[in-house]
Structures are given as C-alpha cells and as structure tokens.
PDB file of C-alpha atoms in Angstrom:
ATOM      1  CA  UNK A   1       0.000   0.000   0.000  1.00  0.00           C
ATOM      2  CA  UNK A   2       0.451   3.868   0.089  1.00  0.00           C
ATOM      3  CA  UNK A   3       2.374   4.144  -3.556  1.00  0.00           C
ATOM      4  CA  UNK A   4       3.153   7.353  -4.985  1.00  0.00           C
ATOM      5  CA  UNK A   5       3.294   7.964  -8.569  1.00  0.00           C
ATOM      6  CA  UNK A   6       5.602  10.226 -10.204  1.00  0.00           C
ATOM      7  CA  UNK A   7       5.821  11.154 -14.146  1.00  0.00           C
ATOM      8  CA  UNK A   8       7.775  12.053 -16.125  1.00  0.00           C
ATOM      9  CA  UNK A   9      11.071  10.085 -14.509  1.00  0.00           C
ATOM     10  CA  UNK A  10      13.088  12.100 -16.623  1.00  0.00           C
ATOM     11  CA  UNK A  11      12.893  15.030 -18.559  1.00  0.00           C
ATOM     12  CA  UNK A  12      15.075  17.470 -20.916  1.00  0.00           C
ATOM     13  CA  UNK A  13      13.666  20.909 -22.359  1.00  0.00           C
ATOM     14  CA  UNK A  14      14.906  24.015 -23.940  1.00  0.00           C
ATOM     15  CA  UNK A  15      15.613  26.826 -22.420  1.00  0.00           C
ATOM     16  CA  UNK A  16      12.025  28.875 -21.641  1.00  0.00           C
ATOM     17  CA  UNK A  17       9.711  26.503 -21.984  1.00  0.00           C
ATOM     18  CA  UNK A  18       7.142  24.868 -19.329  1.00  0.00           C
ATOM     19  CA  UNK A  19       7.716  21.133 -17.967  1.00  0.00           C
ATOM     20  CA  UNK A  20       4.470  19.322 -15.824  1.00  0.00           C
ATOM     21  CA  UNK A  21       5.533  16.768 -13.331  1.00  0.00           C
ATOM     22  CA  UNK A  22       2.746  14.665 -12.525  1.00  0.00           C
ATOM     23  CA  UNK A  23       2.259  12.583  -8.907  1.00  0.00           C
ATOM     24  CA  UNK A  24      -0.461  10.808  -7.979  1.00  0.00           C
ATOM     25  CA  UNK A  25      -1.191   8.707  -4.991  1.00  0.00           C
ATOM     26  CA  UNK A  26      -2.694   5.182  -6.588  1.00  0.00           C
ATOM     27  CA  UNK A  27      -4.031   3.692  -3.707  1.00  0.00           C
ATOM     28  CA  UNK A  28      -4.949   6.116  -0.777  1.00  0.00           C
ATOM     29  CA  UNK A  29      -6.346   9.547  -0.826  1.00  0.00           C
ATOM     30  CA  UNK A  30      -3.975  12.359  -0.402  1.00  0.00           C
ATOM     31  CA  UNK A  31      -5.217  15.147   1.223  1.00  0.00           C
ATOM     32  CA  UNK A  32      -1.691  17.407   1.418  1.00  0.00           C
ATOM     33  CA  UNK A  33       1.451  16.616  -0.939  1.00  0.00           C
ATOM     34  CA  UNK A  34       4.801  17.728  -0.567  1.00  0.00           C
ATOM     35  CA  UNK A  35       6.908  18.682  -3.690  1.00  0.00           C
ATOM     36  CA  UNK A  36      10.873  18.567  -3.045  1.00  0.00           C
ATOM     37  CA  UNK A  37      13.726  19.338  -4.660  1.00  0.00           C
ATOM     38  CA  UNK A  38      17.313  17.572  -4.007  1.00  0.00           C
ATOM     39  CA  UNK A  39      20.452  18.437  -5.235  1.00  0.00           C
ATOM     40  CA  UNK A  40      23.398  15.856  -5.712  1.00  0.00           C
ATOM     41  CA  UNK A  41      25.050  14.337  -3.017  1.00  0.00           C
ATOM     42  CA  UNK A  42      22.496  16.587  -0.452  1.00  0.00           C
ATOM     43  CA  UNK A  43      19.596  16.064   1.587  1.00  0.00           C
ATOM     44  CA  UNK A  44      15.677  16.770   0.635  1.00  0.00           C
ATOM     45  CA  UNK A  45      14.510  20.766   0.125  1.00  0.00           C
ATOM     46  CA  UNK A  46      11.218  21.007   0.866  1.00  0.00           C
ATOM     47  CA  UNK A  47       9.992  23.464  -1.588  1.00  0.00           C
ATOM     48  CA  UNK A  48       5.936  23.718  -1.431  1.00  0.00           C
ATOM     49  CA  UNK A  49       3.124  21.954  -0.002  1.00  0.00           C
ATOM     50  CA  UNK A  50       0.138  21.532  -1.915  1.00  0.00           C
ATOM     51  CA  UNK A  51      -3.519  20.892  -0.255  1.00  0.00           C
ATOM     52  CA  UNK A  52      -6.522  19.637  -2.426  1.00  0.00           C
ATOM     53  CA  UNK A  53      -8.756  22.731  -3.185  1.00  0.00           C
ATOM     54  CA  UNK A  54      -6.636  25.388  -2.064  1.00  0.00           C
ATOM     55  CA  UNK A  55      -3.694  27.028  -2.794  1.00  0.00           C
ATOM     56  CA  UNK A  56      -0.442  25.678  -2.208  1.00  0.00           C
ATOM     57  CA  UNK A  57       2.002  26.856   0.185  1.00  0.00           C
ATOM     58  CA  UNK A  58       5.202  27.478  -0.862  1.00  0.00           C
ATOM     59  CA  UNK A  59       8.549  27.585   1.109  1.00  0.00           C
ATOM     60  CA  UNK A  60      10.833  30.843   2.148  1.00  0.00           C
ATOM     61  CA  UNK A  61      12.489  31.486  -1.492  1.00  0.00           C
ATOM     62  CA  UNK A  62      10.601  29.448  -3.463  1.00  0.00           C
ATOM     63  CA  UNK A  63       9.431  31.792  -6.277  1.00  0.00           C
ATOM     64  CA  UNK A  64       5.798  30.613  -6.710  1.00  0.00           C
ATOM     65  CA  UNK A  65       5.433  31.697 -10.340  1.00  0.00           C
ATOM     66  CA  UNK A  66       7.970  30.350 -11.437  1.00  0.00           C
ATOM     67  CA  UNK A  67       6.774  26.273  -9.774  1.00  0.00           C
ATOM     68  CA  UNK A  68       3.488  26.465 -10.075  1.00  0.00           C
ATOM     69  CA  UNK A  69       1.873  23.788  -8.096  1.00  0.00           C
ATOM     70  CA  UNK A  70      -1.793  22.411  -8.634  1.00  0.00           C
ATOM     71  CA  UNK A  71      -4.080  19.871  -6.568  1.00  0.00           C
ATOM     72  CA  UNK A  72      -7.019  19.418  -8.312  1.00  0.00           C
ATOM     73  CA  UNK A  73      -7.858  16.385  -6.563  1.00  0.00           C
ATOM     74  CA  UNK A  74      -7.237  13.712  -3.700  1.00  0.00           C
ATOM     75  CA  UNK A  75      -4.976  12.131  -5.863  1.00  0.00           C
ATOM     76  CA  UNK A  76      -3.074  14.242  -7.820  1.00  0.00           C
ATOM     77  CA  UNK A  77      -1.127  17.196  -7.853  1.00  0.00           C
ATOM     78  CA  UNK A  78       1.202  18.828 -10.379  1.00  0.00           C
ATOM     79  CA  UNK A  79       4.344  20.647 -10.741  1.00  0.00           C
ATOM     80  CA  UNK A  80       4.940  23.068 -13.646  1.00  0.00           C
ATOM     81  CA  UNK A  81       8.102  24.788 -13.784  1.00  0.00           C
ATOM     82  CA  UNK A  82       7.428  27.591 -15.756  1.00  0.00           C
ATOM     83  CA  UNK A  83       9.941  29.591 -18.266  1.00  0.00           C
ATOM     84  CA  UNK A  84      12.820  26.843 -17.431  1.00  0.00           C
ATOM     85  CA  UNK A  85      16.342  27.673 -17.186  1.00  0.00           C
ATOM     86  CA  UNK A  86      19.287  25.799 -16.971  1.00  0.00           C
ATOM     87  CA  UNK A  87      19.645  26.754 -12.838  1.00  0.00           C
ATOM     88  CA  UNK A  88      16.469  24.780 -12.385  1.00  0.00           C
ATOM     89  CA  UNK A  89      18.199  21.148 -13.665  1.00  0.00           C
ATOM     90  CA  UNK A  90      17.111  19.036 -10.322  1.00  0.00           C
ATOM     91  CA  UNK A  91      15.753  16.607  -8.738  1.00  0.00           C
ATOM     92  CA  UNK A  92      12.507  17.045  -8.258  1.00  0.00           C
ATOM     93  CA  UNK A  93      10.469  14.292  -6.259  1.00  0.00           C
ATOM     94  CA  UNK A  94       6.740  14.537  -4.569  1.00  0.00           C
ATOM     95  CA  UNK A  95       5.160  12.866  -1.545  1.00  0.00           C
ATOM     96  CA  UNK A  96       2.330  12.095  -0.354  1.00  0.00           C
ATOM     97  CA  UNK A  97       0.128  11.630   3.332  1.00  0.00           C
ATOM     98  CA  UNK A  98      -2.094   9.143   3.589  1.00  0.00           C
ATOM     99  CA  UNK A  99      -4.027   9.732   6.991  1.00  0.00           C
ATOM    100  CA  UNK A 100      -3.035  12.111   9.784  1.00  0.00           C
ATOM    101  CA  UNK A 101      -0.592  15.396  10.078  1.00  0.00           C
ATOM    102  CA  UNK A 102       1.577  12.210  12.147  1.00  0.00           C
ATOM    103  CA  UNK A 103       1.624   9.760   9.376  1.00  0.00           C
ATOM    104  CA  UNK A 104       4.448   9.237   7.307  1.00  0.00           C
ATOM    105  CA  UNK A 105       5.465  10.286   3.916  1.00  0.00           C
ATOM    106  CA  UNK A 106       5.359   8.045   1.113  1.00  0.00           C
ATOM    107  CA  UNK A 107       7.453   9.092  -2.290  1.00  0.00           C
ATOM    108  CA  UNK A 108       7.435   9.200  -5.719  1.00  0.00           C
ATOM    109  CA  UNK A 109      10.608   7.994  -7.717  1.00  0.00           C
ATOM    110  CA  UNK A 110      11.561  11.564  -8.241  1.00  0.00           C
ATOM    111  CA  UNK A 111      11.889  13.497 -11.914  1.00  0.00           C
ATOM    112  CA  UNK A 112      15.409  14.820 -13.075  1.00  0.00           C
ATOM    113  CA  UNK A 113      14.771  17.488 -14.850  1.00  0.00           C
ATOM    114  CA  UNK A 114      17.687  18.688 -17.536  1.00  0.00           C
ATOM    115  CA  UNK A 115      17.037  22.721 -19.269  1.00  0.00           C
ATOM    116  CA  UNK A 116      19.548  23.171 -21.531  1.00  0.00           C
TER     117      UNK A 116
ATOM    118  CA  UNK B   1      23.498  23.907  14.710  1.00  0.00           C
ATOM    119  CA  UNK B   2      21.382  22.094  12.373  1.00  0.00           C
ATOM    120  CA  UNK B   3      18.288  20.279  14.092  1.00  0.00           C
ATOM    121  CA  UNK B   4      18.913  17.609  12.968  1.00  0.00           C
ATOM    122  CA  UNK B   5      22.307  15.993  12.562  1.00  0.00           C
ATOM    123  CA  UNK B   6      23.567  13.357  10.653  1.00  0.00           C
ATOM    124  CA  UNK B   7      27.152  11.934   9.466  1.00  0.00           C
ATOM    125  CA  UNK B   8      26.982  12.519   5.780  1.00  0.00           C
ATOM    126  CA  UNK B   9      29.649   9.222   5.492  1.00  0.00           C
ATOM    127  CA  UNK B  10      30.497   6.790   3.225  1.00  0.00           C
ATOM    128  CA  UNK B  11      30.509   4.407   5.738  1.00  0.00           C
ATOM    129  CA  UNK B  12      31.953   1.376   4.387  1.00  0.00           C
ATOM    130  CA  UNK B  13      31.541  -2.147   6.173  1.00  0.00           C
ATOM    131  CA  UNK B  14      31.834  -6.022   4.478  1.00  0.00           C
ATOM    132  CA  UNK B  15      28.907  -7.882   3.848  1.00  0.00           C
ATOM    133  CA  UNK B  16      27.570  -9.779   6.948  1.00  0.00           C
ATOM    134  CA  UNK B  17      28.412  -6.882   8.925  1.00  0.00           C
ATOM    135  CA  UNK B  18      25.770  -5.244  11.505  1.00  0.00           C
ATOM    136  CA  UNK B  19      25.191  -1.555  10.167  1.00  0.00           C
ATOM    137  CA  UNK B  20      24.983   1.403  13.023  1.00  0.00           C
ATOM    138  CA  UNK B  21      23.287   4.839  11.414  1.00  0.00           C
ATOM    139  CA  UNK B  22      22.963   7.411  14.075  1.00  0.00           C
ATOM    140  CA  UNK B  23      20.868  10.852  14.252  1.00  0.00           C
ATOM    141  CA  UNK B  24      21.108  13.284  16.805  1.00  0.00           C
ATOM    142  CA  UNK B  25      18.839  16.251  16.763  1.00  0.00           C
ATOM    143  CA  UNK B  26      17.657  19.486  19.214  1.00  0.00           C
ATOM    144  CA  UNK B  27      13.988  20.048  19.403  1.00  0.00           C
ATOM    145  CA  UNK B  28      12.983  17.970  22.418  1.00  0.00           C
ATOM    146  CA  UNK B  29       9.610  18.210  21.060  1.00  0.00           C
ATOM    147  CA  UNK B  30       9.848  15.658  18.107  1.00  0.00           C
ATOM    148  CA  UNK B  31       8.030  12.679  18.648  1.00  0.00           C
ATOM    149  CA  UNK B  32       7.743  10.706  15.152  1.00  0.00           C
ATOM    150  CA  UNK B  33      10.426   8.860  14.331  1.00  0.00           C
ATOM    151  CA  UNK B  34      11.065   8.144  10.344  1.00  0.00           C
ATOM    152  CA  UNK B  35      14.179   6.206   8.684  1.00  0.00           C
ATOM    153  CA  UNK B  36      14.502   6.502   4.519  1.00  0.00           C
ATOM    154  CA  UNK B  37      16.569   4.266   2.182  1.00  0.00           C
ATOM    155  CA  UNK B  38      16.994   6.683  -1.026  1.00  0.00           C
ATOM    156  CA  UNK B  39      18.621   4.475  -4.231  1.00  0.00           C
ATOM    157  CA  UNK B  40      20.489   6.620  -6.353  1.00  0.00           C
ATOM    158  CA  UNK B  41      17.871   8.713  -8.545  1.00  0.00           C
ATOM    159  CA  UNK B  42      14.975   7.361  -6.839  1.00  0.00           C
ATOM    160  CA  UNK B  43      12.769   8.450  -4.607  1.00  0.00           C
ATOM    161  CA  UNK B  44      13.287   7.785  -0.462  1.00  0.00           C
ATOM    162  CA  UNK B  45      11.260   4.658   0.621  1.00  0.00           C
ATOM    163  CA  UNK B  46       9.812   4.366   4.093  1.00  0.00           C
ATOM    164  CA  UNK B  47      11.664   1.909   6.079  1.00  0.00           C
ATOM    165  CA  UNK B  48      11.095   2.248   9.598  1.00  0.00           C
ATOM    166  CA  UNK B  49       8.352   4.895  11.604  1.00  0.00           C
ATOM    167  CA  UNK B  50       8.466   5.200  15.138  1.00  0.00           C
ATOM    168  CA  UNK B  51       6.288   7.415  17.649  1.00  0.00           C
ATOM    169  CA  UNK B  52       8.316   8.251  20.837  1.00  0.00           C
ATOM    170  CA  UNK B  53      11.036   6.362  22.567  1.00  0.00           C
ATOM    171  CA  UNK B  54      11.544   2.482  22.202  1.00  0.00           C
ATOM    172  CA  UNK B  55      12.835   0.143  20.055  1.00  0.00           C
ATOM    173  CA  UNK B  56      11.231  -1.458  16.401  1.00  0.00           C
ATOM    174  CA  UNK B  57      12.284  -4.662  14.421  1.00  0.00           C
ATOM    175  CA  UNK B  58      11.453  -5.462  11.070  1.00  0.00           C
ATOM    176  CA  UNK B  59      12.977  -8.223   9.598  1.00  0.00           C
ATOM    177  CA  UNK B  60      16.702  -6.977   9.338  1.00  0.00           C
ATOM    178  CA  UNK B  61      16.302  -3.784  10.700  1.00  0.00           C
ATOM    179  CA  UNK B  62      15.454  -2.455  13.735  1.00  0.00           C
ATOM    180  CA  UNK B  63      15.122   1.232  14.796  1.00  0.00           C
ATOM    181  CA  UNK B  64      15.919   2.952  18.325  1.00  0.00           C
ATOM    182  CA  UNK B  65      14.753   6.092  19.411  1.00  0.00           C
ATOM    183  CA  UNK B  66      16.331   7.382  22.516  1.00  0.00           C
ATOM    184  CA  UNK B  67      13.989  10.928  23.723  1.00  0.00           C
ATOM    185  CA  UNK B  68      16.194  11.697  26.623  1.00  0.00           C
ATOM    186  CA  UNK B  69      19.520  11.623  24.695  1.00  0.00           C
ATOM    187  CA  UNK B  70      17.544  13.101  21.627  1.00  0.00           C
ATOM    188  CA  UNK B  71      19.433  10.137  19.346  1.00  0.00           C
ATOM    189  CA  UNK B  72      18.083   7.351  17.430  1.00  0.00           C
ATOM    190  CA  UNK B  73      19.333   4.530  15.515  1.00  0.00           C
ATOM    191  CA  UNK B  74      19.333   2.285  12.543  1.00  0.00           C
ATOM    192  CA  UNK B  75      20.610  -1.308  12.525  1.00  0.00           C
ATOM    193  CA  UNK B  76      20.912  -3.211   9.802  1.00  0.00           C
ATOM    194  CA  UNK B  77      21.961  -7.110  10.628  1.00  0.00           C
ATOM    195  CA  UNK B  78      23.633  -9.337   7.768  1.00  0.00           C
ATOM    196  CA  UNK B  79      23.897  -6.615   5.428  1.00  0.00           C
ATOM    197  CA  UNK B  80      23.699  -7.391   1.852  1.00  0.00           C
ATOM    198  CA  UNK B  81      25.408  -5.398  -1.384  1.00  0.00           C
ATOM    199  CA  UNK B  82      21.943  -4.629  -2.274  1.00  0.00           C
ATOM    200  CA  UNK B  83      21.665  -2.419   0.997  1.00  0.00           C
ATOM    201  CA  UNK B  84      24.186   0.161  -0.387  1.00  0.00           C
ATOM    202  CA  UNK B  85      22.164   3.203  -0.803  1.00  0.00           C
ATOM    203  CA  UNK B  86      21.974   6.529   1.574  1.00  0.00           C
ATOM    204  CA  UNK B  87      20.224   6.408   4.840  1.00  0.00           C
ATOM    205  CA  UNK B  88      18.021   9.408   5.969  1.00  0.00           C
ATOM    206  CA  UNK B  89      16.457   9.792   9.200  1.00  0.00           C
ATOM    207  CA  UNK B  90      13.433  12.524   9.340  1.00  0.00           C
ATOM    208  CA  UNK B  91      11.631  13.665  13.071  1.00  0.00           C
ATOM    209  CA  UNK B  92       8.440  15.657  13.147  1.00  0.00           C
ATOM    210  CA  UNK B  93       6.154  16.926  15.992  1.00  0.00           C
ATOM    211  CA  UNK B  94       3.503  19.545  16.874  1.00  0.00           C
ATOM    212  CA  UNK B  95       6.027  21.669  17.097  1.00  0.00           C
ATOM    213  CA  UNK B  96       7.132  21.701  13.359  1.00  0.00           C
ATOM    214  CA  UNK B  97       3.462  21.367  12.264  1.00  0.00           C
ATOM    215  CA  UNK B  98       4.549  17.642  11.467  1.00  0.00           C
ATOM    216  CA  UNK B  99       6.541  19.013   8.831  1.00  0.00           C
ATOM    217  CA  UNK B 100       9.437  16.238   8.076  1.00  0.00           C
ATOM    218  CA  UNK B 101      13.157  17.759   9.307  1.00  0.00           C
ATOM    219  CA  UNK B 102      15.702  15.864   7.651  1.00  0.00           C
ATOM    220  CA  UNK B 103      19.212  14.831   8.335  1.00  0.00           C
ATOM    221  CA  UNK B 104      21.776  15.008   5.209  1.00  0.00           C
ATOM    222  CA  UNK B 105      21.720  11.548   4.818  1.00  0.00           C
ATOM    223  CA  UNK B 106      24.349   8.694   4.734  1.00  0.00           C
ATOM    224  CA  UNK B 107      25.509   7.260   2.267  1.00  0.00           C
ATOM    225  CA  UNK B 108      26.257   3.288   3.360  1.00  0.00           C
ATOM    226  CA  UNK B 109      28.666   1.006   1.045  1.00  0.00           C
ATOM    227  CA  UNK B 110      28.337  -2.577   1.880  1.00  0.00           C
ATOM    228  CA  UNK B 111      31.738  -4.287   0.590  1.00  0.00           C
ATOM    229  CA  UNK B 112      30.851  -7.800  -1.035  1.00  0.00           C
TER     230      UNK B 112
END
C-alpha cells in the first residue's frame, strides 16, 4: 500500500519553456502533498506543499510563479516549472500523506529534470 | 546547529556486517520517528516509523529512538550489497506542524 506515482522520470527541455511533473497517490487519498527538490550528493529541500482545493504553500524562497503547483484532486497534484532555465536542472520528487498530520510520507521515484 | 544531525559518510563495512546509522537532533519536542533508504535517482522509501522512545524490528532492521539523549538509531543485521544506498532519518512533531526535518543523509557502502 500507500504508492506514490511520479511522471515524467526524466525530462530534458529548452531553455524557456514549461515542464508538468505529474504525482499521484494510486491507492490512498492524499489530502496534502509535498513537492521537493534535491540536489546531488544533499539532503531533501522542501519546496511547497500543496492541499486539495486550495492554494499551495510554498517555502521561504521558493518563487511561486515560477513552480506552479496544482491539486485538483485527492490524488493528484502537479508541478509546472514555468519559463525553465538551466539553474532549475534538479531533482525534483513529490510525496504524499495518507491519513493524519503524524503519518508518514510516502514518495514518488523523483523526476530529473535537464534545461539546456 | 542544524536540528537535525547526521554523518553525511560513506561508511563502508563487508557484507555480513551489523550496520549502526545514528541521528542526533535538538527540538525535544519531536516525537515521530522516520528512517529513509533513497537508491540513487529514486525516490526515499519508508523503512522504519516510530512514535516516541523504544525500540522497532522489522525483519533486518530495527530502529531505536532514545527521547532523553535526543538520538536514534538504525541497525541493519547481515547486510547485503543490495543495501548500499543513503540512509536518511526525518523527526516531526507539533512543534514543526509535522513538517518532516531531515538529516543530510548517509551514504552506506556494503563491501561484497
């Protein structure tokens, strides 16, 4: 149980353009997902959490135009990272909770994101 | 002072070997206890969740949490090549709004 979806896996784009990260929880509801970002060889940034119907909240420096973050239901939420540049080549990996503010989270298998 | 810490490693030990992966951390206030096995470019996976002090087994691992000295532990028994990854621990309470707080992680090289 509690499996957390995560696509694309990988991704490369241009300069400027938009990329969606998707992450769905398959088999509980989500009520709050967390979208991180890790760089190499360093621990987990959180950088927003999203709640289903409202609007996400985003950590201290995290421009929020620039990830927009949607959670449109109790199983998915997105990531867009708008106007890409090469600075914003991560790791970029969601979470999910299952039950109460307690409970563990569960991950998604991340999405390395190349701009070039 | 970070609030959590963690030693970032390698730490390299032969196969068979019992594993030790220590956190400290500050906040007296933490009471969930989380350990995370993170494979290169994947995602963490749960592998052990504890709520205040004690001791959990599962299978080959087996997590202690130690409130008063605000340390807890991962073993790993018989270690296998296949448990080489990076080890995270993560604490949360009311205090943090049961946000996760993370040590860096370390990285754990089991020797065939």
């Amino acid at each position: 149980g509690a499996v957390v979806s995560q696509h694309p896996s990988r991704v490369i784009c241009k300069s400027g353009t938009s990329v969606k990260i998707e992450c769905r929880s398959l088999d509980f509801q989500a009520t709050t997902m967390f979208w991180y970002r890790q760089f190499p060889k360093q621990s987990l940034m959180l950088m927003a959490t999203s709640n289903e119907g409202s609007k996400a909240t985003y950590e201290q420096g995290v421009e929020k135009d620039k990830f927009l973050i949607n959670h449109a239901s109790l199983t998915l939420s997105t990531l867009t990272v708008t106007s890409a540049h090469p600075e914003d080549s991560s790791f970029y990996i969601c979470s999910a909770r299952g039950g109460m503010s307690e409970s563990p989270l569960h991950f998604g298998n991340g999405t390395r994101l190349t701009v070039t | 002072q970070k609030e959590v810490e963690q030693d970032p490693g390698p730490l390299s030990v032969p196969e068979g070997a019992i594993v030790s992966l220590n956190c400290t951390y500050s906040n007296s206030a933490f009471q969930y206890f989380m350990w995370y096995r993170q494979y290169s470019r994947k995602g963490p996976e749960l592998l052990m969740y504890t709520y205040s002090s004690g001791n959990k087994e599962d299978g080959r691992f087996t997590a202690q949490v130690d409130k008063s000295s605000k340390y807890i532990s991962l073993f790993i028994r018989d270690s296998q090549p296949s448990d080489s990854a990076t080890y995270l621990c993560a604490m949360s309470g009311v205090d943090s709004n049961y946000q996760l707080i993370w040590g860096a992680g370390t990285k754990l090289i089991i020797k065939p």
